[in-house]
C-alpha cells in the first residue's frame, strides 16, 4: 500500500491553488498580507463528500471491492482514496506502487491541516474557559455571551447565590454555625466577630475584640475566637464571656474534641484546655497541657478516628497526637511547603499545602500512615472541606489561590463544579439544607445554595 503526502496529492491532481488559511476560517487570522488563501477551496468534481472525512475518487463501485481499512489505534483518522477505473481488477489501476493483490488497490493519503474539513473548523464553537471574566466582575465586559470566560460566580449544575453579606472590612478567617441556633458567626482580621440572623441575613451584633481574629469555631453553646496571645470565648445562651490566656503569638487554628479545646499558635505550640466542672471556678476552662514539637506556627488542626489529633505546620510537617495521653506518636513528611489544611474522612487523612498538592493518607499494617494518592492543583491550596451529596458520594471542596473553590468527587477527584470569589476564600462552613458559606479576602461572606441535599461527614 502506498502512502503519499498532501503536496504530492496536489501535484497529481493538478491543484495549484494556495491552501486556505485555517485561522481565517476560524475568524482569527491577524496577518496582512497572509501567505494562505482567504477563501474556501472548490472540491474536485469527482470527489463525493462524506462527513466522516473519507473521500472516494471513483465514478462507480468496482467489481472487486477493496477490504475496509482499519483505523490506526494511535493516529488521526485517514482519508482513503480509491483510484481505480470502473472496471474489473486489472493492472491499469492507478497506484503509487504496483498492487500485488486486488485488495491493495487503495492509496492511503495522510490527512494534514491543509486538507482538514474546513467547514467543521468554521462551525466549531470556541471552547469556554473555566475562569471567571475579570471585566464581567466590574460590569465592563463588552463581549457578552461571546466572551470565552465565565459570566457567573459558579460553574457546574445546581448552584445559586442566595446572599452576599459584606460588613467586614478585611479577610473573613472563620465561620461558625452553632447547633440549635438561628445565628451565624463570622470572624475577621478587622478585629470583629459579627453575629448574623439566618432568617433575614442582617448583622444583629458586632463584637469588637481589639485584635485580629485568625480562627473561629463553635462547640455547643460556646463560640471560640483565636486572637493574639489568647482565645476569646463566650456562651451564646448565658452571655458569659472569658479569655483563655497562655498562647504566644497569633492563634491560627482551633478545634474541639474529646472534651478538649485545642489551639495552634504562632509559636509552634498546641494549647489544650478542658472544661472545668466546678461552677465556682474563675474560668469554665482549665489549661491542662501544651503540646510542643513543631518548629514553626501551627496552621491547622483536625481530629479523626481512634481519638487522634493531627496538626499541620509551616515547618512542612504533620504530627499525630494521641488525645488520651497528649503524646506525639509520629511525624508525617509529605509536603514541601506549609501544610495549610487537614481533614479526616472515615479512615483517611487528607492534607493540603501551599506546594499545590492534596495528599490522601492511609494507614498501613504497621500502624503508620503513608501517601496513597497525590492530587495536584495549578495553584497553592488554602483549605479542604468535605460533605456527601444526595447520593452519599463524598465531595471535597478545595479552596485555591486562584480565587476559586473546586468541588471533587472522591475517590476519583472528578471535578463537579467551581465557586468563584473576588479574592481567596479563607473560611468555609456547611449549613443545613444544602447551604454553603464562604468568606474571602475582601471581607465578603457569601451564602450559596447547592440544590442537592448534602450531609456533613462525621469524622
PDB file of C-alpha atoms in Angstrom, residues 202-360:
ATOM      1  CA  UNK A 202     -28.790  41.035  58.690  1.00  0.00           C
ATOM      2  CA  UNK A 203     -25.928  41.659  61.101  1.00  0.00           C
ATOM      3  CA  UNK A 204     -27.561  41.884  64.533  1.00  0.00           C
ATOM      4  CA  UNK A 205     -24.459  42.234  66.704  1.00  0.00           C
ATOM      5  CA  UNK A 206     -20.796  43.197  66.382  1.00  0.00           C
ATOM      6  CA  UNK A 207     -18.259  42.077  68.973  1.00  0.00           C
ATOM      7  CA  UNK A 208     -15.076  44.153  68.976  1.00  0.00           C
ATOM      8  CA  UNK A 209     -12.083  42.124  70.175  1.00  0.00           C
ATOM      9  CA  UNK A 210      -9.427  44.807  69.517  1.00  0.00           C
ATOM     10  CA  UNK A 211      -7.236  42.157  67.900  1.00  0.00           C
ATOM     11  CA  UNK A 212      -7.134  40.308  64.591  1.00  0.00           C
ATOM     12  CA  UNK A 213      -9.367  37.226  64.642  1.00  0.00           C
ATOM     13  CA  UNK A 214      -7.476  34.443  62.842  1.00  0.00           C
ATOM     14  CA  UNK A 215      -9.687  31.436  63.703  1.00  0.00           C
ATOM     15  CA  UNK A 216     -13.254  30.823  64.815  1.00  0.00           C
ATOM     16  CA  UNK A 217     -15.206  27.684  65.832  1.00  0.00           C
ATOM     17  CA  UNK A 218     -18.244  26.772  67.923  1.00  0.00           C
ATOM     18  CA  UNK A 219     -18.945  23.838  70.217  1.00  0.00           C
ATOM     19  CA  UNK A 220     -22.288  23.500  71.949  1.00  0.00           C
ATOM     20  CA  UNK A 221     -23.303  26.915  73.293  1.00  0.00           C
ATOM     21  CA  UNK A 222     -19.729  28.226  73.137  1.00  0.00           C
ATOM     22  CA  UNK A 223     -18.107  30.287  70.387  1.00  0.00           C
ATOM     23  CA  UNK A 224     -14.277  30.474  70.393  1.00  0.00           C
ATOM     24  CA  UNK A 225     -12.185  33.085  68.591  1.00  0.00           C
ATOM     25  CA  UNK A 226      -8.407  32.893  68.207  1.00  0.00           C
ATOM     26  CA  UNK A 227      -6.638  36.232  68.667  1.00  0.00           C
ATOM     27  CA  UNK A 228      -3.129  37.315  69.608  1.00  0.00           C
ATOM     28  CA  UNK A 229      -1.853  35.640  72.815  1.00  0.00           C
ATOM     29  CA  UNK A 230      -5.324  34.321  73.776  1.00  0.00           C
ATOM     30  CA  UNK A 231      -8.555  32.590  72.899  1.00  0.00           C
ATOM     31  CA  UNK A 232     -11.760  34.550  73.469  1.00  0.00           C
ATOM     32  CA  UNK A 233     -14.853  32.533  74.390  1.00  0.00           C
ATOM     33  CA  UNK A 234     -18.485  33.430  75.050  1.00  0.00           C
ATOM     34  CA  UNK A 235     -21.612  31.457  75.784  1.00  0.00           C
ATOM     35  CA  UNK A 236     -24.499  32.377  73.462  1.00  0.00           C
ATOM     36  CA  UNK A 237     -27.056  31.067  75.970  1.00  0.00           C
ATOM     37  CA  UNK A 238     -25.855  32.645  79.211  1.00  0.00           C
ATOM     38  CA  UNK A 239     -23.850  35.529  77.793  1.00  0.00           C
ATOM     39  CA  UNK A 240     -20.761  34.528  79.807  1.00  0.00           C
ATOM     40  CA  UNK A 241     -17.509  35.881  78.377  1.00  0.00           C
ATOM     41  CA  UNK A 242     -13.999  34.595  79.221  1.00  0.00           C
ATOM     42  CA  UNK A 243     -10.432  34.986  77.989  1.00  0.00           C
ATOM     43  CA  UNK A 244      -8.170  31.925  77.857  1.00  0.00           C
ATOM     44  CA  UNK A 245      -4.559  33.025  78.254  1.00  0.00           C
ATOM     45  CA  UNK A 246      -1.440  31.025  77.505  1.00  0.00           C
ATOM     46  CA  UNK A 247      -0.720  31.050  73.742  1.00  0.00           C
ATOM     47  CA  UNK A 248       2.238  33.048  72.469  1.00  0.00           C
ATOM     48  CA  UNK A 249       1.568  34.947  69.273  1.00  0.00           C
ATOM     49  CA  UNK A 250      -1.436  34.702  67.000  1.00  0.00           C
ATOM     50  CA  UNK A 251      -3.778  31.718  67.471  1.00  0.00           C
ATOM     51  CA  UNK A 252      -4.046  30.397  63.892  1.00  0.00           C
ATOM     52  CA  UNK A 253      -6.177  27.264  64.384  1.00  0.00           C
ATOM     53  CA  UNK A 254      -8.812  25.903  66.749  1.00  0.00           C
ATOM     54  CA  UNK A 255     -10.542  22.557  67.205  1.00  0.00           C
ATOM     55  CA  UNK A 256     -12.591  20.769  69.829  1.00  0.00           C
ATOM     56  CA  UNK A 257     -12.693  17.039  70.522  1.00  0.00           C
ATOM     57  CA  UNK A 258     -12.666  14.510  73.364  1.00  0.00           C
ATOM     58  CA  UNK A 259     -13.875  17.331  75.656  1.00  0.00           C
ATOM     59  CA  UNK A 260     -10.672  19.277  74.952  1.00  0.00           C
ATOM     60  CA  UNK A 261     -10.331  22.705  73.339  1.00  0.00           C
ATOM     61  CA  UNK A 262      -7.171  22.830  71.212  1.00  0.00           C
ATOM     62  CA  UNK A 263      -5.432  25.932  69.875  1.00  0.00           C
ATOM     63  CA  UNK A 264      -2.488  26.014  67.456  1.00  0.00           C
ATOM     64  CA  UNK A 265      -0.367  29.111  67.953  1.00  0.00           C
ATOM     65  CA  UNK A 266       2.265  31.123  66.153  1.00  0.00           C
ATOM     66  CA  UNK A 267       4.984  29.848  68.499  1.00  0.00           C
ATOM     67  CA  UNK A 268       4.549  26.274  67.179  1.00  0.00           C
ATOM     68  CA  UNK A 269       2.834  25.011  70.349  1.00  0.00           C
ATOM     69  CA  UNK A 270      -0.637  23.460  70.688  1.00  0.00           C
ATOM     70  CA  UNK A 271      -2.502  24.536  73.842  1.00  0.00           C
ATOM     71  CA  UNK A 272      -5.152  22.288  75.406  1.00  0.00           C
ATOM     72  CA  UNK A 273      -7.986  23.241  77.801  1.00  0.00           C
ATOM     73  CA  UNK A 274     -10.546  21.023  79.494  1.00  0.00           C
ATOM     74  CA  UNK A 275     -13.934  22.124  80.748  1.00  0.00           C
ATOM     75  CA  UNK A 276     -13.933  22.866  84.465  1.00  0.00           C
ATOM     76  CA  UNK A 277     -16.936  21.192  86.143  1.00  0.00           C
ATOM     77  CA  UNK A 278     -16.640  23.379  89.244  1.00  0.00           C
ATOM     78  CA  UNK A 279     -19.325  26.087  88.918  1.00  0.00           C
ATOM     79  CA  UNK A 280     -17.432  28.277  91.405  1.00  0.00           C
ATOM     80  CA  UNK A 281     -14.216  28.229  89.392  1.00  0.00           C
ATOM     81  CA  UNK A 282     -12.941  31.511  87.993  1.00  0.00           C
ATOM     82  CA  UNK A 283     -12.948  30.112  84.468  1.00  0.00           C
ATOM     83  CA  UNK A 284     -15.085  27.362  82.895  1.00  0.00           C
ATOM     84  CA  UNK A 285     -11.933  26.077  81.134  1.00  0.00           C
ATOM     85  CA  UNK A 286      -8.631  24.903  82.586  1.00  0.00           C
ATOM     86  CA  UNK A 287      -5.303  24.725  80.717  1.00  0.00           C
ATOM     87  CA  UNK A 288      -4.161  21.111  81.030  1.00  0.00           C
ATOM     88  CA  UNK A 289      -1.298  20.696  78.550  1.00  0.00           C
ATOM     89  CA  UNK A 290       0.941  22.281  75.944  1.00  0.00           C
ATOM     90  CA  UNK A 291       1.990  20.094  73.008  1.00  0.00           C
ATOM     91  CA  UNK A 292       5.423  21.003  71.683  1.00  0.00           C
ATOM     92  CA  UNK A 293       7.057  19.536  68.594  1.00  0.00           C
ATOM     93  CA  UNK A 294       6.558  21.854  65.648  1.00  0.00           C
ATOM     94  CA  UNK A 295       9.334  24.322  64.894  1.00  0.00           C
ATOM     95  CA  UNK A 296       7.077  26.867  63.156  1.00  0.00           C
ATOM     96  CA  UNK A 297       3.476  28.133  63.549  1.00  0.00           C
ATOM     97  CA  UNK A 298       0.686  25.532  63.730  1.00  0.00           C
ATOM     98  CA  UNK A 299      -1.688  26.392  60.875  1.00  0.00           C
ATOM     99  CA  UNK A 300      -4.346  23.660  61.054  1.00  0.00           C
ATOM    100  CA  UNK A 301      -5.793  21.013  63.392  1.00  0.00           C
ATOM    101  CA  UNK A 302      -8.013  18.003  62.710  1.00  0.00           C
ATOM    102  CA  UNK A 303      -9.455  15.307  64.972  1.00  0.00           C
ATOM    103  CA  UNK A 304     -10.050  11.873  63.476  1.00  0.00           C
ATOM    104  CA  UNK A 305     -10.936   8.356  64.419  1.00  0.00           C
ATOM    105  CA  UNK A 306      -9.163   6.436  67.193  1.00  0.00           C
ATOM    106  CA  UNK A 307      -9.064   9.709  69.185  1.00  0.00           C
ATOM    107  CA  UNK A 308      -6.102  11.080  67.279  1.00  0.00           C
ATOM    108  CA  UNK A 309      -5.186  14.723  66.727  1.00  0.00           C
ATOM    109  CA  UNK A 310      -3.423  15.822  63.529  1.00  0.00           C
ATOM    110  CA  UNK A 311      -1.579  19.139  63.306  1.00  0.00           C
ATOM    111  CA  UNK A 312      -0.163  20.851  60.226  1.00  0.00           C
ATOM    112  CA  UNK A 313       2.538  23.495  60.373  1.00  0.00           C
ATOM    113  CA  UNK A 314       4.594  25.971  58.399  1.00  0.00           C
ATOM    114  CA  UNK A 315       7.526  23.620  59.031  1.00  0.00           C
ATOM    115  CA  UNK A 316       6.018  21.417  56.236  1.00  0.00           C
ATOM    116  CA  UNK A 317       5.232  18.552  58.618  1.00  0.00           C
ATOM    117  CA  UNK A 318       2.143  16.836  60.021  1.00  0.00           C
ATOM    118  CA  UNK A 319       2.260  15.493  63.568  1.00  0.00           C
ATOM    119  CA  UNK A 320      -0.031  12.831  65.011  1.00  0.00           C
ATOM    120  CA  UNK A 321      -1.016  13.079  68.684  1.00  0.00           C
ATOM    121  CA  UNK A 322      -2.842  10.673  70.986  1.00  0.00           C
ATOM    122  CA  UNK A 323      -5.697  12.639  72.541  1.00  0.00           C
ATOM    123  CA  UNK A 324      -5.766  10.276  75.526  1.00  0.00           C
ATOM    124  CA  UNK A 325      -2.152  10.808  76.547  1.00  0.00           C
ATOM    125  CA  UNK A 326      -1.468  14.005  74.515  1.00  0.00           C
ATOM    126  CA  UNK A 327       1.775  12.416  73.271  1.00  0.00           C
ATOM    127  CA  UNK A 328       3.125  12.727  69.734  1.00  0.00           C
ATOM    128  CA  UNK A 329       3.096   9.283  68.092  1.00  0.00           C
ATOM    129  CA  UNK A 330       4.512  10.059  64.634  1.00  0.00           C
ATOM    130  CA  UNK A 331       5.577  12.786  62.225  1.00  0.00           C
ATOM    131  CA  UNK A 332       4.479  12.774  58.563  1.00  0.00           C
ATOM    132  CA  UNK A 333       6.623  14.409  55.901  1.00  0.00           C
ATOM    133  CA  UNK A 334       4.765  14.526  52.593  1.00  0.00           C
ATOM    134  CA  UNK A 335       4.738  18.198  51.633  1.00  0.00           C
ATOM    135  CA  UNK A 336       7.416  20.634  50.533  1.00  0.00           C
ATOM    136  CA  UNK A 337       5.666  23.767  51.818  1.00  0.00           C
ATOM    137  CA  UNK A 338       3.233  24.924  54.514  1.00  0.00           C
ATOM    138  CA  UNK A 339       0.562  22.368  55.419  1.00  0.00           C
ATOM    139  CA  UNK A 340      -2.489  24.580  55.011  1.00  0.00           C
ATOM    140  CA  UNK A 341      -5.388  22.277  55.882  1.00  0.00           C
ATOM    141  CA  UNK A 342      -6.250  18.839  57.281  1.00  0.00           C
ATOM    142  CA  UNK A 343      -9.474  16.867  57.120  1.00  0.00           C
ATOM    143  CA  UNK A 344     -10.276  13.392  58.461  1.00  0.00           C
ATOM    144  CA  UNK A 345     -12.730  11.307  56.459  1.00  0.00           C
ATOM    145  CA  UNK A 346     -13.507   7.856  57.814  1.00  0.00           C
ATOM    146  CA  UNK A 347     -10.125   6.049  57.875  1.00  0.00           C
ATOM    147  CA  UNK A 348      -8.405   8.560  55.588  1.00  0.00           C
ATOM    148  CA  UNK A 349      -6.449  11.713  56.300  1.00  0.00           C
ATOM    149  CA  UNK A 350      -6.396  14.404  53.600  1.00  0.00           C
ATOM    150  CA  UNK A 351      -3.819  17.181  53.723  1.00  0.00           C
ATOM    151  CA  UNK A 352      -3.327  20.236  51.515  1.00  0.00           C
ATOM    152  CA  UNK A 353      -0.360  22.505  51.104  1.00  0.00           C
ATOM    153  CA  UNK A 354       0.944  25.657  49.504  1.00  0.00           C
ATOM    154  CA  UNK A 355       3.041  23.325  47.321  1.00  0.00           C
ATOM    155  CA  UNK A 356      -0.134  22.875  45.153  1.00  0.00           C
ATOM    156  CA  UNK A 357      -0.841  19.300  46.271  1.00  0.00           C
ATOM    157  CA  UNK A 358      -3.507  17.379  48.161  1.00  0.00           C
ATOM    158  CA  UNK A 359      -2.291  14.133  49.753  1.00  0.00           C
ATOM    159  CA  UNK A 360      -4.518  11.198  50.693  1.00  0.00           C
TER     160      UNK A 360
END
